CSV table of C-alpha atoms and ligand atoms in Angstrom, one decimal:
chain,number,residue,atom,x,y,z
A,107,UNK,CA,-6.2,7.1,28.0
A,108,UNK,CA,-9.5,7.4,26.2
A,109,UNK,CA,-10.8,5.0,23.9
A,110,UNK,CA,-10.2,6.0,20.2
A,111,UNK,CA,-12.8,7.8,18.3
A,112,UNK,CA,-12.9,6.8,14.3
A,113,UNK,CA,-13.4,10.4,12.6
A,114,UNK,CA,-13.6,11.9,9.2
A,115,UNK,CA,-13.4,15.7,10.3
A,116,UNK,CA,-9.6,16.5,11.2
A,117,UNK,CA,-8.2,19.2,10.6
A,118,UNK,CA,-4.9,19.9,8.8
A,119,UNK,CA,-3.7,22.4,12.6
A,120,UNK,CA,-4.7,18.9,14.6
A,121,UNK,CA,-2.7,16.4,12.5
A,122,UNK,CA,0.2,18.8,12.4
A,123,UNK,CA,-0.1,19.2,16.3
A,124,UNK,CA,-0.2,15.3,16.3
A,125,UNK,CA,3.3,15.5,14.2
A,126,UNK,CA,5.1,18.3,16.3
A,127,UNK,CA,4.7,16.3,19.4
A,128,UNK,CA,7.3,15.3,21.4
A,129,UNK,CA,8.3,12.0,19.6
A,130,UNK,CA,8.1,9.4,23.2
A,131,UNK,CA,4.9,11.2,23.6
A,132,UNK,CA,3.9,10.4,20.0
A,133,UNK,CA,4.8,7.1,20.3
A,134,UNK,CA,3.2,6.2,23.8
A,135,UNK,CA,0.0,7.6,22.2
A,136,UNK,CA,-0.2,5.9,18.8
A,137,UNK,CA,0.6,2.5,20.5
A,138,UNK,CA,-1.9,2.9,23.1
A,139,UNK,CA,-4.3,3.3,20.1
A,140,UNK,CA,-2.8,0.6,18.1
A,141,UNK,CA,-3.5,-2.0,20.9
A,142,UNK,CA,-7.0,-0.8,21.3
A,143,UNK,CA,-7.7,-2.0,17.7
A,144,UNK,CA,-5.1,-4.8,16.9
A,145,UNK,CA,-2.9,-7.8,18.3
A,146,UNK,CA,0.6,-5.7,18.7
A,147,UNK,CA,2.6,-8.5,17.3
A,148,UNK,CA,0.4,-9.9,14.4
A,149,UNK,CA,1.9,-8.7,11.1
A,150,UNK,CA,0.0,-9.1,8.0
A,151,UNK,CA,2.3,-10.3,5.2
A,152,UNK,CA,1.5,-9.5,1.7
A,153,UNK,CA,3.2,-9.4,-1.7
A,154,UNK,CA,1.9,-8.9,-5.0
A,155,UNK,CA,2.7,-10.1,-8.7
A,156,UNK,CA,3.1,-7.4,-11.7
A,157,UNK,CA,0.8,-8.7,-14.6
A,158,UNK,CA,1.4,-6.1,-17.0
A,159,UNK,CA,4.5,-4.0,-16.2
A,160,UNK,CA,5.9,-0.5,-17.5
A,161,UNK,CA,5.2,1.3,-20.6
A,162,UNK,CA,3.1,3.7,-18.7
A,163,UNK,CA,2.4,7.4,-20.3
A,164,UNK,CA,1.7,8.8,-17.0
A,165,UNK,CA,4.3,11.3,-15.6
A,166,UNK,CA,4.7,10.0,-11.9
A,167,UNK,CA,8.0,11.5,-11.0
A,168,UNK,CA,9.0,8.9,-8.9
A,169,UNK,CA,8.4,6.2,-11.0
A,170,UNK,CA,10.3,3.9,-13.1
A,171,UNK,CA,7.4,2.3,-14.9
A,172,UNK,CA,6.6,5.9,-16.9
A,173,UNK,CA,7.8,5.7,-20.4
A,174,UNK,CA,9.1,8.8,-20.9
A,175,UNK,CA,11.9,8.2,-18.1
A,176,UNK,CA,15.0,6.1,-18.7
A,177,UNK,CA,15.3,4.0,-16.0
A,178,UNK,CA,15.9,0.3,-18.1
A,179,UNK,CA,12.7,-1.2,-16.9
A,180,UNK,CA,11.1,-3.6,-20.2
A,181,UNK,CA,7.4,-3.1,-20.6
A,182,UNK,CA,5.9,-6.6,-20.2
A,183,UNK,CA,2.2,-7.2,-21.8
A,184,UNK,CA,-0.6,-8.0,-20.1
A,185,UNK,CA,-0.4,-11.6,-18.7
A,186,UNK,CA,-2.5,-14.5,-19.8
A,187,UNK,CA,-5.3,-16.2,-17.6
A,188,UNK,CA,-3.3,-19.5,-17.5
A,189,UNK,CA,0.1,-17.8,-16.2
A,190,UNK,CA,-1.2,-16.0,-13.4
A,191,UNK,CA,-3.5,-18.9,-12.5
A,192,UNK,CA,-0.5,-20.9,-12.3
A,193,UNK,CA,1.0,-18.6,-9.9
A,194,UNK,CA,-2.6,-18.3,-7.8
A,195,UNK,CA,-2.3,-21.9,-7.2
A,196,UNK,CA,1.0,-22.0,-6.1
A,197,UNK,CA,0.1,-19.1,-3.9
A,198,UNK,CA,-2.8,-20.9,-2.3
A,199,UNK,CA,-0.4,-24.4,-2.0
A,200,UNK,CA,1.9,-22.1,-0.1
A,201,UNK,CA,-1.0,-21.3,2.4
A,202,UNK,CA,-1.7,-18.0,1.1
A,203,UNK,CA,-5.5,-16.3,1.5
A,204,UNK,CA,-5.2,-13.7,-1.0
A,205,UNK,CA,-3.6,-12.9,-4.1
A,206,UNK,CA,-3.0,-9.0,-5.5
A,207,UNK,CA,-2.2,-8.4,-8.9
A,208,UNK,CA,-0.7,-5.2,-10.2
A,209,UNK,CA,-0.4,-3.4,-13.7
A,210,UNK,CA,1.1,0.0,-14.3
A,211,UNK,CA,-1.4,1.5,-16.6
A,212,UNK,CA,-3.0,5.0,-16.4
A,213,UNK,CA,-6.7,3.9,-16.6
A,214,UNK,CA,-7.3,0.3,-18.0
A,215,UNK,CA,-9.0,0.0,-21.6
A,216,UNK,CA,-12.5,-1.4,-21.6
A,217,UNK,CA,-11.3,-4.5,-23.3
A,218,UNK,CA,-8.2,-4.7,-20.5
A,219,UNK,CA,-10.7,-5.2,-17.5
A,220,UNK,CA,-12.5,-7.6,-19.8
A,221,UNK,CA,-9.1,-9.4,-19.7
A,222,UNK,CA,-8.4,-9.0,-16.2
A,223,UNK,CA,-12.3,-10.0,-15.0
A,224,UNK,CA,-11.5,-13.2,-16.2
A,225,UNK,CA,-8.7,-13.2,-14.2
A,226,UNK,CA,-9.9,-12.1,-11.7
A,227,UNK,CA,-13.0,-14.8,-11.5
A,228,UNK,CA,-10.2,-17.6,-12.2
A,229,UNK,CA,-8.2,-16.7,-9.1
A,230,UNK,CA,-11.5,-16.0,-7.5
A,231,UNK,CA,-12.4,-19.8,-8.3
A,232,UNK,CA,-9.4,-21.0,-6.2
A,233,UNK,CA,-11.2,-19.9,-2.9
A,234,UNK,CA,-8.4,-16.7,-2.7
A,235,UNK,CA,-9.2,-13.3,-1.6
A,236,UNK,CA,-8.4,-10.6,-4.5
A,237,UNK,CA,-7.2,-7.6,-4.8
A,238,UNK,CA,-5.8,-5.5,-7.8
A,239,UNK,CA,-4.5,-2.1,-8.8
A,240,UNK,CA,-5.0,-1.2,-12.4
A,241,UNK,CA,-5.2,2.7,-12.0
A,242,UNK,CA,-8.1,4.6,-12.8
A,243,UNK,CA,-11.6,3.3,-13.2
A,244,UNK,CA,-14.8,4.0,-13.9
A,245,UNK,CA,-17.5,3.5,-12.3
A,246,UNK,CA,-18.8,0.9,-14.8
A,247,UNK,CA,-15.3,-0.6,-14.6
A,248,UNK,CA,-15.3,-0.9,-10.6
A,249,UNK,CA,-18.6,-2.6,-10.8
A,250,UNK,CA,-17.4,-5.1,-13.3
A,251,UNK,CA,-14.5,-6.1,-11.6
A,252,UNK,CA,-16.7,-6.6,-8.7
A,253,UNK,CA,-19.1,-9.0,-10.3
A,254,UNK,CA,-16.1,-10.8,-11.6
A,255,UNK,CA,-14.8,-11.1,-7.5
A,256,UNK,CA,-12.5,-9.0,-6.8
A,257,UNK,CA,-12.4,-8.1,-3.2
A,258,UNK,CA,-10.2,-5.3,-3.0
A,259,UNK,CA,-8.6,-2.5,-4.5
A,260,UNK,CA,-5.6,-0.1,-4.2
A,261,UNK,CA,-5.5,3.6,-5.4
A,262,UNK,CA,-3.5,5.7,-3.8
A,263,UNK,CA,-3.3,9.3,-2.8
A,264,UNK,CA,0.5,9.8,-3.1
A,265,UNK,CA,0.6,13.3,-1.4
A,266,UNK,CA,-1.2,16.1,-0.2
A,267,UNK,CA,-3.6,18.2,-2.6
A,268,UNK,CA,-1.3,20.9,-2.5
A,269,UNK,CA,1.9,19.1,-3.3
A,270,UNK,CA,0.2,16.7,-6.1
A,271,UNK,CA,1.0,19.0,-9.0
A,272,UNK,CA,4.7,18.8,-8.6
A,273,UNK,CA,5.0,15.2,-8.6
A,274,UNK,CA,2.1,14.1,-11.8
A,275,UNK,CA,1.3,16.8,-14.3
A,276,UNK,CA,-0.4,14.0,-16.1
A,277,UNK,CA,-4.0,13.2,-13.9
A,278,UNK,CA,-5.5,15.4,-11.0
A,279,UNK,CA,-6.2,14.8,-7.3
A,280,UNK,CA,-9.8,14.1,-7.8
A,281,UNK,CA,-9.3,11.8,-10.6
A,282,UNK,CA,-8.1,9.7,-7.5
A,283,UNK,CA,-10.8,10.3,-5.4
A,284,UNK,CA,-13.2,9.8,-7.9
A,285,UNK,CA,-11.9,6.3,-8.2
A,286,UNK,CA,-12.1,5.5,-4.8
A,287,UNK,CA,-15.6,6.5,-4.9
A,288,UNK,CA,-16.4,4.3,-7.6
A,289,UNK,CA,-14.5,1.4,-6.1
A,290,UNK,CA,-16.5,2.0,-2.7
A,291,UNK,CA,-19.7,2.6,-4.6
A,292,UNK,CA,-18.9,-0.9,-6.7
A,293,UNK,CA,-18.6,-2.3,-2.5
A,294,UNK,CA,-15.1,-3.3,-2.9
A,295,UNK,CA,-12.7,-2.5,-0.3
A,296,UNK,CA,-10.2,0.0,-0.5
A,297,UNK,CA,-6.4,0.0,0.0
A,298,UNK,CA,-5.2,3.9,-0.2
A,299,UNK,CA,-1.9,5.5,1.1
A,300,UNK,CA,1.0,7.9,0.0
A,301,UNK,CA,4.5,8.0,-0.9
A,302,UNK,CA,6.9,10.5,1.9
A,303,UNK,CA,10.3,11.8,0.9
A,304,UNK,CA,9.6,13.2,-2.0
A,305,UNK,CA,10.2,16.8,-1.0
A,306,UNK,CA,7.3,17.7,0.6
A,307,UNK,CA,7.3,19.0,4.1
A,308,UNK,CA,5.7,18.2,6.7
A,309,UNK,CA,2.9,20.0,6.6
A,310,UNK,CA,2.4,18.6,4.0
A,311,UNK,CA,2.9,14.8,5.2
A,312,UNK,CA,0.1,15.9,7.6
A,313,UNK,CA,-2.6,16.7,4.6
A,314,UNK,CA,-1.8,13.3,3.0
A,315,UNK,CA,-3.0,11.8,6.4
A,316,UNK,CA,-5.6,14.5,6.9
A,317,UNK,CA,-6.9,13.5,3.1
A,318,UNK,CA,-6.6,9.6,3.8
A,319,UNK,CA,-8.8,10.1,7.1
A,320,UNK,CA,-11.5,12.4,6.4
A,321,UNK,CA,-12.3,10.0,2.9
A,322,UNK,CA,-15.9,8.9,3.6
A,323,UNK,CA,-14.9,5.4,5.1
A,324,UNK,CA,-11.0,4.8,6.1
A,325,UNK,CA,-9.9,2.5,3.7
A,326,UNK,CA,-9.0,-0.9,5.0
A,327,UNK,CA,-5.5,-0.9,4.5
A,328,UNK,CA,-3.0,2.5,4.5
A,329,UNK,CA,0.4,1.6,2.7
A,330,UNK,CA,2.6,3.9,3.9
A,331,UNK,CA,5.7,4.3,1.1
A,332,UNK,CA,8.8,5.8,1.6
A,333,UNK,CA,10.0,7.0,-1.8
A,334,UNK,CA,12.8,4.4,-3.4
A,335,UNK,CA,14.7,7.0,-5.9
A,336,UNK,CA,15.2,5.1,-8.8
A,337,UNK,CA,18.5,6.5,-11.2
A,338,UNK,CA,16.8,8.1,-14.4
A,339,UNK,CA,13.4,9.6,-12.8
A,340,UNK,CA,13.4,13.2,-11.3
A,341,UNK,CA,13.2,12.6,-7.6
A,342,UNK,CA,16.5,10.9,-8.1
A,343,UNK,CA,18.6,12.9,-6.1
A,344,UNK,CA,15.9,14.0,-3.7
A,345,UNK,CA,17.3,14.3,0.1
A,346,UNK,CA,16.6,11.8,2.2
A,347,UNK,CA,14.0,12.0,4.7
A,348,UNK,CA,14.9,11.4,8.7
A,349,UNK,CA,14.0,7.9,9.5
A,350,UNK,CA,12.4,9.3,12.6
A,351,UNK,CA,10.1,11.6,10.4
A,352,UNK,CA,8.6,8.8,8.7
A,353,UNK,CA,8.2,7.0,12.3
A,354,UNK,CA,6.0,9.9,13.1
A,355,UNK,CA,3.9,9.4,10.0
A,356,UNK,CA,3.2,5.9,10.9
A,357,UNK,CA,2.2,7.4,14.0
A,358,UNK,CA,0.2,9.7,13.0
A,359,UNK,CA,-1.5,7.8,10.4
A,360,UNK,CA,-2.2,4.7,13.3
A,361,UNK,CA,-3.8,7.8,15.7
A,362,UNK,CA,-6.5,9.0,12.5
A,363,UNK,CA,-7.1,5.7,11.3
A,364,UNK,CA,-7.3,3.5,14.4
A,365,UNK,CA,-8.7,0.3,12.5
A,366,UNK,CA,-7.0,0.1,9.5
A,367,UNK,CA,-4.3,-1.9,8.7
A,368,UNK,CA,-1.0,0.4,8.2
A,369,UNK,CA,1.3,-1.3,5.8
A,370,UNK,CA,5.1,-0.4,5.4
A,371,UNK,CA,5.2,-0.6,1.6
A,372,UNK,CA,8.1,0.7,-0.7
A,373,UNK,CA,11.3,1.6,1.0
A,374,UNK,CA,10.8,-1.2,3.7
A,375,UNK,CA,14.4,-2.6,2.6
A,376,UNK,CA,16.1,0.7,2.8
A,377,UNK,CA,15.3,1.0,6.6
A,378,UNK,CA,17.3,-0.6,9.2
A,379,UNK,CA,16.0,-3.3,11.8
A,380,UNK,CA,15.7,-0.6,14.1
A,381,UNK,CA,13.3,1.8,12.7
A,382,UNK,CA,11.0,-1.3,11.6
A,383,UNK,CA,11.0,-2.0,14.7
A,384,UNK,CA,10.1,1.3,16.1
A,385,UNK,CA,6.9,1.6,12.9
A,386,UNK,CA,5.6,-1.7,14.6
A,387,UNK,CA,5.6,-0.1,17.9
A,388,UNK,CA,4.3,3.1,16.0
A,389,UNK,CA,1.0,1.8,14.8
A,390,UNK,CA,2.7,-0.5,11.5
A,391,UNK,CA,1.1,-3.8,10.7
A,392,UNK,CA,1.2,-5.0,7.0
A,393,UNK,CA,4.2,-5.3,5.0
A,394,UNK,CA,5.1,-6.4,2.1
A,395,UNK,CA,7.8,-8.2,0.8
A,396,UNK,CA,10.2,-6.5,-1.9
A,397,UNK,CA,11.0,-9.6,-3.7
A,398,UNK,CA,9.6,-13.4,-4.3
A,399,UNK,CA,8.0,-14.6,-1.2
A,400,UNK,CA,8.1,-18.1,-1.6
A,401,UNK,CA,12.0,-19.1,-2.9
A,402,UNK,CA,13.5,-20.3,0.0
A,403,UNK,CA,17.1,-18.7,0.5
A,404,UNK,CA,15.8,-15.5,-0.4
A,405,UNK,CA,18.0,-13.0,1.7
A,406,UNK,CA,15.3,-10.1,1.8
A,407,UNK,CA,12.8,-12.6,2.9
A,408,UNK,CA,15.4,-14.4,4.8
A,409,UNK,CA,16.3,-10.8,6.7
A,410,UNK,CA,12.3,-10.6,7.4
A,411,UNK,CA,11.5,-13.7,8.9
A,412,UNK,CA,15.0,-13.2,11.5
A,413,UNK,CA,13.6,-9.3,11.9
A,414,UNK,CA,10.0,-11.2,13.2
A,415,UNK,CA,11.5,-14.1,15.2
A,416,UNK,CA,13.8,-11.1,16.8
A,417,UNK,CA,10.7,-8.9,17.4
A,418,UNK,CA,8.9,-11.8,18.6
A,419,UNK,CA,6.5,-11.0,15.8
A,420,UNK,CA,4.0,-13.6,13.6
A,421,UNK,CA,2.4,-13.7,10.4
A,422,UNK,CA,-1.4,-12.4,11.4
A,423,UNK,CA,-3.6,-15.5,10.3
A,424,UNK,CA,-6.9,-15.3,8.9
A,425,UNK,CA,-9.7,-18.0,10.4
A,426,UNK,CA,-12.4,-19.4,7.4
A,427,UNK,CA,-15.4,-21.0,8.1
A,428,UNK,CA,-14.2,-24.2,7.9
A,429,UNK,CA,-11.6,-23.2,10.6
A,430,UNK,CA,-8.9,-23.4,7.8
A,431,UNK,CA,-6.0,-21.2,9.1
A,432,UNK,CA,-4.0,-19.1,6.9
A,433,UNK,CA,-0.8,-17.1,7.2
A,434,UNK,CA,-2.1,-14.0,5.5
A,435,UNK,CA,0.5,-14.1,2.8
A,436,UNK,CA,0.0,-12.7,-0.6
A,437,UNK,CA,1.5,-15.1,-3.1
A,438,UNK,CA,3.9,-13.0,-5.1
A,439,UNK,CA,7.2,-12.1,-7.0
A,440,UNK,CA,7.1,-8.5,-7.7
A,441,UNK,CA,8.8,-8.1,-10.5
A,442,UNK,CA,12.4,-6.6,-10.6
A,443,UNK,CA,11.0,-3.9,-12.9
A,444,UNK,CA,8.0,-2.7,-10.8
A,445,UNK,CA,8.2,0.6,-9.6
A,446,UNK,CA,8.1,-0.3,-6.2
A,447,UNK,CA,6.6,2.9,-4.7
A,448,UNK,CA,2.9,2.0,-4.4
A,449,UNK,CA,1.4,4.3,-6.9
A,450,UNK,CA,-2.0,2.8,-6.7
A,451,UNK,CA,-1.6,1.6,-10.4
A,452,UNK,CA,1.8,-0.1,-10.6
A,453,UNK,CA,3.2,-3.2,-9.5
A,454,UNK,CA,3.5,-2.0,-5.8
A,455,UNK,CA,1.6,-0.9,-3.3
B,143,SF4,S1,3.1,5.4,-10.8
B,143,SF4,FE1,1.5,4.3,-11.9
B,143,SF4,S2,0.5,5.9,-13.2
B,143,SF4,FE2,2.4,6.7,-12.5
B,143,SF4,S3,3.9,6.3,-14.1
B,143,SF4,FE3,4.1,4.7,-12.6
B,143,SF4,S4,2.7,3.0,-13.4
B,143,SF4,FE4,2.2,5.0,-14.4
């Protein structure tokens, strides 16, 4: 099989070609690639913590943070330096390399990034990697967080162009991309997927993936989210999508964006062992944990580490100068109220 070639100019008739394959066929191919650019049984391991949770005016229709839907979720303010420094440091005690901090606003305030620079330089000061997603940002904004250190940061697409306004009335599809340009023009990295099983089809799955790849630079990480309908916002009630459907998107997504890390985000602990399984073999390698990381007994994380010793998976470890090793584990309890679908500005991603 040819060596993959990173491109930026698929079309929408090649991606959907790359979907309507037979699936073994599918499969064979995407792993082939996969192995090409990773170690297929090193699984990055990530989690993140919610510092400023709901109370969002955004309309996201799958999202429990927006305040206009009734879904029980308590807006929580902005956290202070001290309490997420506190976690940091029990992050990086727990052998963690990088710490991701979420907060479901639309576009931070000014004075909010202010807030979160410091932050952001505090958790910096540790010796972590950092990563964040705040929503929108300007290009002043990107550049500050930058100076502060922060490393990278997640936007997400959520769906195709076309199927955009039927989910969020409230922003427009470029208002995304325009962030990710500012965030690649401040020369952070970028972390930038979607949300599947919201109704779309899957033509439409294919121009989320056809979007992602042809940005200017793939972004380092693709979270791949399966949408978690939360009782009280309008995709409850949407029909499920075939757990072998969104094995072909991991698929596809691993054939355009060979290097990239494809991450299993929201939805992860509605699958079975089974299908994990099969989005590893597909191209997946980056998940994240749906609840705290670090409490031992924890049956989610409990279920996880079983799932890796049965796959004969490992934690993919990150080599420093000094030849410190680290698990690459994002310290983290996402709180119970995030929204949990990766929106690119709240608490998962
Ligand atoms: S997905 Fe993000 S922007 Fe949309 S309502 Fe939720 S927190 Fe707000």
């Amino acid at each position: 099989m040819a060596e993959a070639v990173i491109r930026h100019d698929w079309t929408r008739d090649e991606v959907s070609a790359l979907f309507a394959l037979p699936f073994n066929e599918l499969m064979y191919r995407a792993h082939s690639v996969h192995r090409e650019h990773h170690d297929p049984n090193a699984v990055q391991v990530s989690t993140l913590l919610s510092i400023k949770t709901g109370g969002c005016p955004e309309d996201c229709a799958y999202c429990p943070q927006a305040a206009r839907y009734d879904t029980g979720v308590q807006a929580q303010k902005l956290m202070s330096v001290d309490a997420v420094l506190e976690r940091a440091k029990a992050a990086k005690a727990a052998g963690a390399s990088r710490f991701c901090m979420g907060a479901a606003w639309r576009s931070p305030k000014d004075r909010d990034v202010v807030k979160v620079a410091e932050i952001v330089s505090a958790v910096k000061g540790l010796g972590l990697e950092t990563c964040a997603t705040l929503g929108m940002l300007s290009d002043t904004q990107a550049q500050s967080l930058k100076a502060a250190g922060l490393d990278y940061y997640n936007h997400n697409l959520d769906t195709a162009p076309e199927f955009y306004g039927e989910v969020i009335h409230t922003r427009q599809y470029q208002d995304r991309l325009d962030t990710l340009e500012h965030v690649r023009a401040a020369g952070m990295k970028t972390c930038c997927g979607g949300i599947v099983g919201m109704g779309e089809s899957r033509d439409q799955r294919a121009g989320l993936l056809q979007t992602l790849a042809n940005l200017p630079e793939h972004p380092q990480s693709v979270p791949i989210n399966q949408l978690v309908q939360v009782e009280g916002t309008p995709l409850a009630g949407t029909e499920a999508l075939d757990p072998f459907e969104f094995v072909r998107t991991i698929a596809v997504a691993r054939l355009l964006m060979p290097a990239s890390m494809v991450r299993l985000s929201a939805g992860r602990q509605q699958m079975d062992d089974a299908v994990q399984a099969l989005c590893f073999f597909a191209g997946a390698n980056s998940i994240f944990y749906g609840e705290k990381l670090l409490t031992t007994g924890n049956p989610d994380v409990e279920q996880d580490r079983a799932l890796f010793r049965r796959l004969d998976l490992h934690p993919l470890e990150i080599v420093e100068a000094d030849n410190t090793v680290h698990a690459d584990i994002l310290e983290n309890e996402t709180a119970s109220a995030s929204c949990g679908q990766g929106c690119g500005c709240s608490a998962a991603a």
